[in-house]
Coordinates of C-alpha atoms in Angstrom, one line a residue:
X5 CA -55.9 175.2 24.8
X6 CA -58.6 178.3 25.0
X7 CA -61.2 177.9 22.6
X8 CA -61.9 180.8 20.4
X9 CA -65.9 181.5 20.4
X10 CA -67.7 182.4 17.3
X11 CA -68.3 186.4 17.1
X12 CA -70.1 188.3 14.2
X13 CA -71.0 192.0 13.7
X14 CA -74.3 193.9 12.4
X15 CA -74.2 197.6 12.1
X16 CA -77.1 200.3 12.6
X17 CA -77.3 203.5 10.4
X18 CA -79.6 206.3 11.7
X19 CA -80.9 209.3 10.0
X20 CA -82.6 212.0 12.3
X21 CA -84.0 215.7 12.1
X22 CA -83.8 215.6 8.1
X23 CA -86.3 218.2 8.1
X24 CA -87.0 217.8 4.2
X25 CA -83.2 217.8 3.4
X26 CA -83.9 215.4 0.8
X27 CA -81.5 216.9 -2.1
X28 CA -78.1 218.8 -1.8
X29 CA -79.9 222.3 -2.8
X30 CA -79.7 225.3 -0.3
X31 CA -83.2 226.7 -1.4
X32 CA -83.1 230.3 -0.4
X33 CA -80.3 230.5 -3.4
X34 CA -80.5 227.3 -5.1
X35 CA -76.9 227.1 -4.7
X36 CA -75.3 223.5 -3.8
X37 CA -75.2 222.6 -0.7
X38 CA -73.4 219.6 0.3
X39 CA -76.2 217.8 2.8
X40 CA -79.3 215.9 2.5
X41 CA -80.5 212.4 1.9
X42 CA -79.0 212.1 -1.5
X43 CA -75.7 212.2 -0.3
X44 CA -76.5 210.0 3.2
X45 CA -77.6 207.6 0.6
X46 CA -74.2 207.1 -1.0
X47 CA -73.3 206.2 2.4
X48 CA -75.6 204.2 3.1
X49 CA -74.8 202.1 0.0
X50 CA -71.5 202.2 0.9
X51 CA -72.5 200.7 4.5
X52 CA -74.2 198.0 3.3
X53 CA -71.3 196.7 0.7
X54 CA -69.4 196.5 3.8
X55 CA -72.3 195.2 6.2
X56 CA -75.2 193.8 4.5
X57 CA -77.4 192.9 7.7
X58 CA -77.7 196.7 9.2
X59 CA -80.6 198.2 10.5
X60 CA -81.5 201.5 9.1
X61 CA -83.7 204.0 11.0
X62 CA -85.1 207.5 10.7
X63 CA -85.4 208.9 14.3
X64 CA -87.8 211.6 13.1
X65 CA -88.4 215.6 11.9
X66 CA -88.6 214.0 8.0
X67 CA -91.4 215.4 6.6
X68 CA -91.1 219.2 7.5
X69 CA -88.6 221.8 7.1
X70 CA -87.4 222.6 3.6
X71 CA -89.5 224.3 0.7
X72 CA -89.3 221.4 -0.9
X73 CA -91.3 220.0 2.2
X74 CA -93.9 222.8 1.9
X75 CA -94.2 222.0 -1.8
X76 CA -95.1 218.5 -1.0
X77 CA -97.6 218.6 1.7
X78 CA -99.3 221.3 0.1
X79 CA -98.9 219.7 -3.2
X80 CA -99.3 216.0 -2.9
X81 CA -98.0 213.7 -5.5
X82 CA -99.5 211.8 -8.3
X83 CA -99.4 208.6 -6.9
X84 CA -101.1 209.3 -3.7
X85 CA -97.5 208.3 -1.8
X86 CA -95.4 211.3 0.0
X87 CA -92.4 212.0 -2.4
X88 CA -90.1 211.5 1.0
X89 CA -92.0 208.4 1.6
X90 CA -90.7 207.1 -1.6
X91 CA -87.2 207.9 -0.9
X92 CA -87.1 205.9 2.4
X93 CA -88.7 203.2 0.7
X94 CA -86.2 203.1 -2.2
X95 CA -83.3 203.0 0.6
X96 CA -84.8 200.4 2.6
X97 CA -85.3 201.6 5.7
X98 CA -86.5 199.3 8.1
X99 CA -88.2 201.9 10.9
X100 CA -89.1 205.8 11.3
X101 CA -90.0 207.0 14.8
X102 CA -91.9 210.2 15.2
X103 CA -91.1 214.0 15.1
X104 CA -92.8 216.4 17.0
X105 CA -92.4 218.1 13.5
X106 CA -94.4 214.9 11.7
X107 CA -97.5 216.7 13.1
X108 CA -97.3 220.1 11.6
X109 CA -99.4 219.6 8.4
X110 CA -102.2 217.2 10.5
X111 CA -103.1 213.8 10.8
X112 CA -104.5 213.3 7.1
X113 CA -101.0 213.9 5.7
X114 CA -99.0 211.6 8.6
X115 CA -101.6 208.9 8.8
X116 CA -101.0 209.0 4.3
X117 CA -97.2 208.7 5.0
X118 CA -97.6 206.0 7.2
X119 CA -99.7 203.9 5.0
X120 CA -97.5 204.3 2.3
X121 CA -94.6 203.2 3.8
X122 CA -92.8 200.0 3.4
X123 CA -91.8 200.0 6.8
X124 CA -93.5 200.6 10.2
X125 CA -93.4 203.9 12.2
X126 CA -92.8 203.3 16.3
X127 CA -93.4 205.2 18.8
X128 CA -94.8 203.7 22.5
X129 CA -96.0 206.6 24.2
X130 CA -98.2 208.1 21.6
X131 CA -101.4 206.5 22.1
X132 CA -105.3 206.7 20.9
X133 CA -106.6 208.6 23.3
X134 CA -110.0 206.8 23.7
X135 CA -108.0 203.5 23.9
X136 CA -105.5 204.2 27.0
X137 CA -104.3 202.6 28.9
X138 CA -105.5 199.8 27.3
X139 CA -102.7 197.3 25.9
X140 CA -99.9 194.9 25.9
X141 CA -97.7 196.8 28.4
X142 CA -99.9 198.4 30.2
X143 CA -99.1 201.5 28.3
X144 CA -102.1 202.4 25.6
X145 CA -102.5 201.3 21.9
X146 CA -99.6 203.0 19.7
X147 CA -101.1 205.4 17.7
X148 CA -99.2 204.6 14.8
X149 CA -98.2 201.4 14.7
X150 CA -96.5 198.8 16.8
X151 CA -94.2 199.8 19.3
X152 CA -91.5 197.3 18.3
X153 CA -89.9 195.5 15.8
X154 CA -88.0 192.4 15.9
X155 CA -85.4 191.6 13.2
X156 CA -83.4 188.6 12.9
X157 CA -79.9 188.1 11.3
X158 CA -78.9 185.3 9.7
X159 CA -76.4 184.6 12.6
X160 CA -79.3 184.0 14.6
X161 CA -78.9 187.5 16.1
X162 CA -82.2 188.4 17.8
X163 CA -82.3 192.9 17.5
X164 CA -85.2 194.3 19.1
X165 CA -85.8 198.1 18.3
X166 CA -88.5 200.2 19.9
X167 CA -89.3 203.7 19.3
X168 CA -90.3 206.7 21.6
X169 CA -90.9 210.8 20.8
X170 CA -90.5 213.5 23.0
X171 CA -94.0 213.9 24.9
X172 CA -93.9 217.8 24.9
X173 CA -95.5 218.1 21.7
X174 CA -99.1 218.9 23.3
X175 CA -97.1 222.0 24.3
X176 CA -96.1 222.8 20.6
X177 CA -98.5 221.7 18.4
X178 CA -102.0 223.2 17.4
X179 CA -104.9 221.2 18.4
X180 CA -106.9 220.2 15.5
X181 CA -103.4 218.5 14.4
X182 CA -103.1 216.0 17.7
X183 CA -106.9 215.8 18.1
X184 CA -107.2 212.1 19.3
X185 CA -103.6 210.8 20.7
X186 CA -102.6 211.0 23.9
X187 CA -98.4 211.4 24.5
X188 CA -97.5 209.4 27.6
X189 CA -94.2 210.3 29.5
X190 CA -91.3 209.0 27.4
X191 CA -89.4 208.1 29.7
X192 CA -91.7 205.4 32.0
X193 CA -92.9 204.2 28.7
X194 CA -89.9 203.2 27.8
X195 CA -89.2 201.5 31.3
X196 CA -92.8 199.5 30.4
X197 CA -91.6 198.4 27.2
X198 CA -88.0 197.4 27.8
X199 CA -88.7 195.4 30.6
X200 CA -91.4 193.6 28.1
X201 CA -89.3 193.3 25.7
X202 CA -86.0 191.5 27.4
X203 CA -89.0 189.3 29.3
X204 CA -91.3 188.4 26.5
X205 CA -88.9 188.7 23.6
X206 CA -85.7 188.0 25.0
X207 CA -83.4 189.8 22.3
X208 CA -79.4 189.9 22.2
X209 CA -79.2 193.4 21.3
X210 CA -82.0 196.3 21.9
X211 CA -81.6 199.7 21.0
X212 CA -84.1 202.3 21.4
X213 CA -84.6 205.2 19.0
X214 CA -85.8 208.1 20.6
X215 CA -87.0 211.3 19.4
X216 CA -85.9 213.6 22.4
X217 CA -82.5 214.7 23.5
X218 CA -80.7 215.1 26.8
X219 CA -81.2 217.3 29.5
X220 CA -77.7 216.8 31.2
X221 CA -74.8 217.1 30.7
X222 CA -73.3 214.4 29.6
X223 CA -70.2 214.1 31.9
X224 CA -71.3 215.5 35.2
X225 CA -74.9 214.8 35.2
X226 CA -75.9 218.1 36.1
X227 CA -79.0 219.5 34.5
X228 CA -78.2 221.4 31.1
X229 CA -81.6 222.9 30.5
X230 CA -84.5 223.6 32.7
X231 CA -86.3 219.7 33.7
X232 CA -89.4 219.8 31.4
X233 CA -90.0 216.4 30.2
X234 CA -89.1 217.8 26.3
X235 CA -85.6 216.0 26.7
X236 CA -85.0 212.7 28.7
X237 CA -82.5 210.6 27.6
X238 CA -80.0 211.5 30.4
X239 CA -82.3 209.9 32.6
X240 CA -83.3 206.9 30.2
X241 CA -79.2 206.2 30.3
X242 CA -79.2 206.5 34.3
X243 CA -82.6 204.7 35.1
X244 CA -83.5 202.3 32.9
X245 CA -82.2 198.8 32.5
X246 CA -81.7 196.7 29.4
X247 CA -80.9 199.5 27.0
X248 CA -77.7 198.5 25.0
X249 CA -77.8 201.5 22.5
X250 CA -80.0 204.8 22.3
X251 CA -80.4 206.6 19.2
X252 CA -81.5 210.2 19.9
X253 CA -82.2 213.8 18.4
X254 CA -84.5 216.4 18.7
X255 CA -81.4 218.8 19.8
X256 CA -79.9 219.3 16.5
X257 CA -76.7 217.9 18.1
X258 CA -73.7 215.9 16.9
X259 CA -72.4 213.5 19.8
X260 CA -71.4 210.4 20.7
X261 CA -71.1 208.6 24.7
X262 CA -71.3 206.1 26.7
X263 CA -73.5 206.9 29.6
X264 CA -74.4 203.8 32.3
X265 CA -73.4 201.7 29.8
X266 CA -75.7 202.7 27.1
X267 CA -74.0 203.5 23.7
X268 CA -76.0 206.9 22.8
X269 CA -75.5 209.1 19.6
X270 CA -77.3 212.1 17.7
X271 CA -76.1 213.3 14.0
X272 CA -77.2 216.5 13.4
X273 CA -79.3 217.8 11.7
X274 CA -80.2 218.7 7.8
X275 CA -78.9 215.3 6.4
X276 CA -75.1 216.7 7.7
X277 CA -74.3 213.8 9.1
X278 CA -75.2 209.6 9.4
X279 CA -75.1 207.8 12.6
X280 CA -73.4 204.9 12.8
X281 CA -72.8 202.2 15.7
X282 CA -70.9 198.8 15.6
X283 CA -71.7 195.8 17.5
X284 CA -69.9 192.2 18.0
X285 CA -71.2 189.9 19.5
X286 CA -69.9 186.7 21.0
X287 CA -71.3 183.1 20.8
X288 CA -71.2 181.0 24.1
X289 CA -70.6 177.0 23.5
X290 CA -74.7 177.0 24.5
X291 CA -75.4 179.0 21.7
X292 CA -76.3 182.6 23.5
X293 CA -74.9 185.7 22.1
X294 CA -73.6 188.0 24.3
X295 CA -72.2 191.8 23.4
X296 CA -68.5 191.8 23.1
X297 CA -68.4 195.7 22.0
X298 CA -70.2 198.5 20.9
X299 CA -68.9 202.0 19.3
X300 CA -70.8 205.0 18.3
X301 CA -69.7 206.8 14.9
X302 CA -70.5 210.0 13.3
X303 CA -70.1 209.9 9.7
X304 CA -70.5 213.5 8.7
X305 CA -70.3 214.8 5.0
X306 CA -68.1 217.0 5.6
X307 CA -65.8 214.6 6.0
X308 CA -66.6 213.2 2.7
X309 CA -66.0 216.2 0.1
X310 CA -66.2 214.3 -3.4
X311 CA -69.0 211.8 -2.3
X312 CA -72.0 211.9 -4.8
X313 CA -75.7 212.3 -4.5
X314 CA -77.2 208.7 -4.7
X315 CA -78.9 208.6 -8.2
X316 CA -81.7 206.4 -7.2
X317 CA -82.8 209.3 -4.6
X318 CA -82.2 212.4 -7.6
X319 CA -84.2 209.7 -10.0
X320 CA -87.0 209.5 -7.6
X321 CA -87.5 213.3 -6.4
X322 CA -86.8 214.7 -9.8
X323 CA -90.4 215.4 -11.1
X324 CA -91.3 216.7 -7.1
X325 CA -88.0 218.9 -7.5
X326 CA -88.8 220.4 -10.8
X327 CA -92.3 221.1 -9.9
X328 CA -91.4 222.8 -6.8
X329 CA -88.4 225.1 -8.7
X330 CA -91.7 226.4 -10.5
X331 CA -93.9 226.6 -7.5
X332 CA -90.8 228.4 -5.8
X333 CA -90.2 231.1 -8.4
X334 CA -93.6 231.9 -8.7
X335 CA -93.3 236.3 -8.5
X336 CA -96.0 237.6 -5.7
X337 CA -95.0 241.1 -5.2
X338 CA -92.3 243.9 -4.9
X339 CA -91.1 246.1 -2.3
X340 CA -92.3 250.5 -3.0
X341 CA -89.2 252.3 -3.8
X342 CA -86.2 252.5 -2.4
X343 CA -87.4 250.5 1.0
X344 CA -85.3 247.8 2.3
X345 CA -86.8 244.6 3.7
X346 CA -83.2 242.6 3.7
X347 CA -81.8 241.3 6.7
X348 CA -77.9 241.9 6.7
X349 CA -77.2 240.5 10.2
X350 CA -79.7 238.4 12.4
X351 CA -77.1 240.3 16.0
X352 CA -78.1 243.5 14.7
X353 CA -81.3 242.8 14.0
X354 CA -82.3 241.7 17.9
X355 CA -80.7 244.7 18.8
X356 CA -83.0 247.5 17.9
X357 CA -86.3 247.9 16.0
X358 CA -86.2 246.4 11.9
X359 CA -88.4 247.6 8.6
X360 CA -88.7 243.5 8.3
X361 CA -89.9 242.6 11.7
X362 CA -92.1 245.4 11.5
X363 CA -93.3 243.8 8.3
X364 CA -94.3 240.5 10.4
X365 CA -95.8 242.7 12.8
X366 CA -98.2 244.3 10.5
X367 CA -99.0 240.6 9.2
X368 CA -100.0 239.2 12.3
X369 CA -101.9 242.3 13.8
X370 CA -104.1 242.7 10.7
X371 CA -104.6 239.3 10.4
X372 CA -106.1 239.1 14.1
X373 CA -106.8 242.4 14.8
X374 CA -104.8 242.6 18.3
X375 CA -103.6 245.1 19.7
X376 CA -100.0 244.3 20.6
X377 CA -98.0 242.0 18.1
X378 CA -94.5 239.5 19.0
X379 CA -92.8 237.6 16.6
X380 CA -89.1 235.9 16.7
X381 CA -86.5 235.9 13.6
X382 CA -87.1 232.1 13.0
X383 CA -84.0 231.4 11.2
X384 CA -80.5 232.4 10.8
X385 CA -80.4 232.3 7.5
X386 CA -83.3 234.2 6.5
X387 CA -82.4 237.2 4.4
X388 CA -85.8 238.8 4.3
X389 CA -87.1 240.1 1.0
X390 CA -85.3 242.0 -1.8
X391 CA -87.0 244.4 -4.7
X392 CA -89.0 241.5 -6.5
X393 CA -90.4 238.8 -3.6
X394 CA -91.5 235.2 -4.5
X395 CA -92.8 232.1 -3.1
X396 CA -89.6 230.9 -2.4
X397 CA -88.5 234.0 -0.4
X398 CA -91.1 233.6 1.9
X399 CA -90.4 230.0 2.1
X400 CA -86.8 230.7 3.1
X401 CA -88.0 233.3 6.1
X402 CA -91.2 231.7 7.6
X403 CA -89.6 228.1 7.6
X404 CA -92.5 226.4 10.5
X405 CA -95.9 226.2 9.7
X406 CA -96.6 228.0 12.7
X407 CA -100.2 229.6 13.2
X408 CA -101.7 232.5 15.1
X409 CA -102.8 232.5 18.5
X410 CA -104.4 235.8 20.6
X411 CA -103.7 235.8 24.0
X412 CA -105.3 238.1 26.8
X413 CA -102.4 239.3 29.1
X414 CA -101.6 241.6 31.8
X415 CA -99.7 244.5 31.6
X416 CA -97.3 242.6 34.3
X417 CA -98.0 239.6 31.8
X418 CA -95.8 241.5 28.8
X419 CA -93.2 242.9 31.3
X420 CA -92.7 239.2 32.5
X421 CA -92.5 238.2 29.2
X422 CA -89.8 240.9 27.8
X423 CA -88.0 239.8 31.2
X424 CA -87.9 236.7 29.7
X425 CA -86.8 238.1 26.2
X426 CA -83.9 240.2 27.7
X427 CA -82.6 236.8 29.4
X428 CA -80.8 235.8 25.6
X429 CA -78.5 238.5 26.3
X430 CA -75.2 238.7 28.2
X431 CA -72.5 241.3 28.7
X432 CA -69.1 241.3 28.2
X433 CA -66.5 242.7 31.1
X434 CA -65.8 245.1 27.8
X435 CA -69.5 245.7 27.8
X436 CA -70.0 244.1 24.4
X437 CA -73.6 242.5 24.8
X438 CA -73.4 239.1 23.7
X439 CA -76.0 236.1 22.9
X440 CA -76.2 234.0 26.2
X441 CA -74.4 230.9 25.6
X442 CA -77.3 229.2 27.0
X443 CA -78.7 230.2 23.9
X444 CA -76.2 228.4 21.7
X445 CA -75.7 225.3 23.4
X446 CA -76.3 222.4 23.6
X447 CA -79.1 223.2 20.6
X448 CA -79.4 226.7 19.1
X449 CA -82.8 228.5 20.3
X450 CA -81.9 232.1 18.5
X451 CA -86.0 231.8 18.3
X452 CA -86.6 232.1 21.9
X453 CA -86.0 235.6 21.4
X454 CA -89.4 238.2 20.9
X455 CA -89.7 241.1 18.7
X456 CA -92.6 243.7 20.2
X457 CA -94.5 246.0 18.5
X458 CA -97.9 248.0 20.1
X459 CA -95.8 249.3 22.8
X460 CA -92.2 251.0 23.4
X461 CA -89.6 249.6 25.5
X462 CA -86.1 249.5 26.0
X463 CA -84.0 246.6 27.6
X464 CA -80.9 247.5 29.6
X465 CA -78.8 244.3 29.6
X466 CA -76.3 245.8 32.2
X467 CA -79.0 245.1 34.8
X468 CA -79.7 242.0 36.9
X469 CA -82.3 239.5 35.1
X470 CA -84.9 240.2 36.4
X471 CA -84.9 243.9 35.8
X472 CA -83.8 244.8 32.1
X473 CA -87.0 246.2 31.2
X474 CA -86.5 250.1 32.2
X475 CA -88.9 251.7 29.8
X476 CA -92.3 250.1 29.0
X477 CA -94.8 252.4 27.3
X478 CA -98.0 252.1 25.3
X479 CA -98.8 255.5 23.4
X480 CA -96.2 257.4 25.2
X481 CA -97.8 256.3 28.3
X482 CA -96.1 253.9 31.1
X483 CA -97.9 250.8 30.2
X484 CA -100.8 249.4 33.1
X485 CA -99.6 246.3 35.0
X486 CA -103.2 245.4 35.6
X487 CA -104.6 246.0 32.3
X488 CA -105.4 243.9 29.7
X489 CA -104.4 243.6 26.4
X490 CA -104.7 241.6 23.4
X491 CA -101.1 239.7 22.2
X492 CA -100.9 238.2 19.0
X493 CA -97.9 235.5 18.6
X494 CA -97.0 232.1 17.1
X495 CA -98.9 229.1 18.0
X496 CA -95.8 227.9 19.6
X497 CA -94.8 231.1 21.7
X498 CA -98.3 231.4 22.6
X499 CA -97.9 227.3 24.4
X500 CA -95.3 228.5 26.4
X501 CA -92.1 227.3 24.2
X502 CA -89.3 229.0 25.0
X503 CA -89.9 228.4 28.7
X504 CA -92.5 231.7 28.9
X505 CA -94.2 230.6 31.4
X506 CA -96.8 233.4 31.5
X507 CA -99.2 231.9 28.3
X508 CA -99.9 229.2 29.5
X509 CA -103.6 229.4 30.9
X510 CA -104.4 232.8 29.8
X511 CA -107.7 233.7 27.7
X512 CA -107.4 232.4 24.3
X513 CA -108.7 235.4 22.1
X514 CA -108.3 234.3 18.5
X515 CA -106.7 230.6 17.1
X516 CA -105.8 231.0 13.5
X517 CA -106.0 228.0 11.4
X518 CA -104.0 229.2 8.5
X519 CA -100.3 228.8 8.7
X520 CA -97.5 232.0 8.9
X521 CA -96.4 231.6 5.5
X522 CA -99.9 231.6 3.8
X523 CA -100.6 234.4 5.6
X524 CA -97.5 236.2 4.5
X525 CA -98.0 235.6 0.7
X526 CA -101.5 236.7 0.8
X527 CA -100.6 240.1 2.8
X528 CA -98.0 240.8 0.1
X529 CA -100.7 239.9 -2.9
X530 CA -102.9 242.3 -1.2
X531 CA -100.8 245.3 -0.3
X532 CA -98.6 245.9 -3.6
X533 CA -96.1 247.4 -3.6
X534 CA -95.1 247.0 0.1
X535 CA -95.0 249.8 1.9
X536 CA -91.2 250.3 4.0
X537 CA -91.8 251.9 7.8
X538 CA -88.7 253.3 9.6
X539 CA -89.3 251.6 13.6
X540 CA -87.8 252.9 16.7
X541 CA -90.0 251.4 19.1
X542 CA -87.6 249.5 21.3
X543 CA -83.6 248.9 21.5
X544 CA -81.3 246.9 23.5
X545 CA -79.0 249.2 25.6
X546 CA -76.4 248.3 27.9

């Protein structure tokens, strides 16, 4: 007679790219919206009736994003602990790895979040800089915390989790906010650490939480995005082994695979969706446990329309909330007249020269006094500004604390760079011009493309790549390849993000300190009532 072996099961819940979504508000109207933590948290209380012994993790972008998280990192709260900090406490989270977005408001603000937070932050490959390589590993010191935990069921079930964040950030973020840390390649830090972990800690199950996405497709293998380092976990599936379950994001994306035998999952974004994976495990007559099976599970709200916002998270974020409804509908200014600042369609808006890009334009170039001004429509769901403009409308449009960088470029410099620009379009046999789907998917990077101002152009998208740009004037005049002219941009542009590889290395003419949306509200304060400009300074032809 076959003897049965003992088995048991232990569940892992993951949150990821949150980006303030703590209640289900939609800010820019205040109308419900069903997403966020408070609803997440209903399932996660419904989890653990069912599974006690899960491990819960945020896989990172918490603390930016939302009004809400302007309001707090520019606010504070009374009790010296980040309101969102609270909330993960409250739901017993046992880890948080890194964002790239944890860095936006500095090191003062993350290092407070970490202090105050009842459970460690991991992430290996982001190291004190005057410390590497020095460490266990061979690595560098964590920055943060330890690179690891260990958690024990009461089975005897040994999980070891360790945490990793996309190492592109130095390409994102400004300076002053990652003075200090070094960000090691992701991916061979994660080769260090798993082969120390199955040799030193010898768990039954080890799952890696990774803030970073994948840069293949998951069924062929074949690159999906040019090979930057930004995304890896393609090639942490395909090279690395030990791994029994990767938890990613980064991308925004909802999926679940099994690649190389790694169970991998991402949720979304915005507190749309909980992951959720399953394991069983099997008991040998020695005592081991092996894994029997593993499955990877989306639980999206939409799937749940009557669930509830957890009251302990509306209890907890109920003062921060009200206080930031005040902040939000603070008035600041008005718009002169009959002039129009709303944006009706984002398509439309790419397609030819708008009264509120031109707005932004004016922002940045008296700001910085450059010559030559680009700027990106950050969000799809900004509206721009009506008659009466408050905090909250500015908020809603200028959603990254981006800051101001002045470049020195070539004329050739800007034609590459509109080259680049003209790329997020495609045409139609019908000759309908159309977003290039590389644009869309597998994350949506409507931000990649620029808005000029300074000079004239026109892009012809019935053209090769390569050669859209067919007018490109300054002052009526054809625009010098070989001079040089001062660009202002976003901090992030200005890195190279969005794969223009012409910043990079240029003269740095200016580096704001003060953030896009600061900027904004004082330029409005300052210039009442805004003036409204008709612009015809570029189009999109085909």
């Amino acid at each position: 007679m076959t003897r049965t072996l003992p088995t048991t099961n232990f569940d892992i819940l993951f949150t990821s790219d949150l980006h303030g979504a703590i209640r289900p508000i939609h800010y820019n109207t205040n109308a419900y919206r069903h997403a966020g933590l408070a609803l997440l948290a209903s399932l996660i209380q419904q989890e653990r009736e069912r599974s006690p012994e899960l491990l819960l993790v945020d896989n990172g972008d918490l603390l930016q994003g939302s009004p809400l998280a302007s309001y707090a990192a520019s606010h504070g709260s009374k009790d010296g602990i980040h309101p969102f900090i609270n909330v993960l406490n409250e739901l017993g989270y046992d880890a948080a790895v890194m964002g790239n977005h944890e860095f936006n408001y500095g090191q003062d603000l993350l290092h407070d979040a970490v202090r105050s937070s009842s459970f460690p932050w991991l992430s290996a490959n982001i190291v004190k800089q005057e410390e590497h390589p020095i460490a266990p590993g061979g690595t560098g010191t964590p920055a943060f915390g330890p690179p690891y935990l260990i958690k024990k069921l009461s089975s005897g079930v040994k999980i070891a989790l360790l945490g990793a964040t996309t190492h592109y950030i130095p390409n994102w973020e400004h300076p002053k906010n990652i003075e200090g840390l070094h960000f090691l390649d992701a991916l061979e830090t994660i080769r260090t650490w798993v082969h120390y972990i199955r040799q030193n800690e010898q768990p039954d199950v080890l799952v890696v939480s990774y803030h970073g996405g994948f840069e293949c497709d998951l069924t062929t293998g074949e690159p999906a995005e040019r090979l930057t380092g930004e995304n890896q976990a393609y090639a942490i599936c395909r090279e690395i082994d030990g791994i029994d379950v990767l938890l990613t994001g980064h991308q925004h994306r909802q999926l679940t695979a099994e690649i190389h035998g790694v169970t991998v999952i991402q949720p979304g974004f915005n507190g749309s969706g909980l992951g959720h994976v399953s394991v069983q495990l099997e008991q040998s007559p020695s005592g081991e446990w092996s894994i029997k099976d593993k499955k990877a599970q989306l639980l999206m709200l939409d799937e749940y329309p009557d669930l509830k916002p957890n009251p302990v998270v509306i209890k907890v974020t109920e003062e921060l909330e009200a206080s930031a409804q005040q902040w939000l509908d603070q008035p600041i200014g008005e718009v002169a007249g009959d002039g129009d600042l709303s944006i009706s369609s984002a398509t439309q808006l790419r397609l030819q020269a708008h009264p509120f890009i031109d707005f932004v334009h004016e922002v940045q170039l008296e700001a910085t006094g450059a010559q030559i001004s680009n700027t990106a429509m950050l969000s799809e769901e900004a509206r721009g500004f009506g008659s009466q403009i408050t905090v909250r409308d500015v908020l809603s449009n200028f959603i990254y604390p981006n800051t101001l960088t002045v470049l020195e470029l070539s004329g050739e410099d800007i034609r590459e760079a509109l080259e680049q620009t003209a790329r997020y379009f495609e045409l139609e046999p019908s000759g309908k011009v159309i977003v290039n789907p590389a644009y869309i998917q597998p994350k949506p990077q409507h931000y990649n493309y620029d808005m000029w101002a300074g000079i004239e152009y026109e892009l012809d998208i019935s053209q090769p790549v390569g050669r859209r740009v067919v007018k490109l004037e300054c002052e009526g005049k054809p625009l010098e390849m070989d001079g040089t002219y001062a660009v202002v941009m976003n901090s992030y542009r200005a890195a190279g993000g969005g794969d223009y590889a012409m910043y990079p290395g240029k003269k740095v003419l200016h580096e704001g300190a003060t953030d896009m949306a600061a900027l904004v509200e004082d330029y409005i304060r300052r210039h009442q009532p805004l003036q409204v400009r008709e612009v015809h300074n570029w189009k999109v032809t085909s």
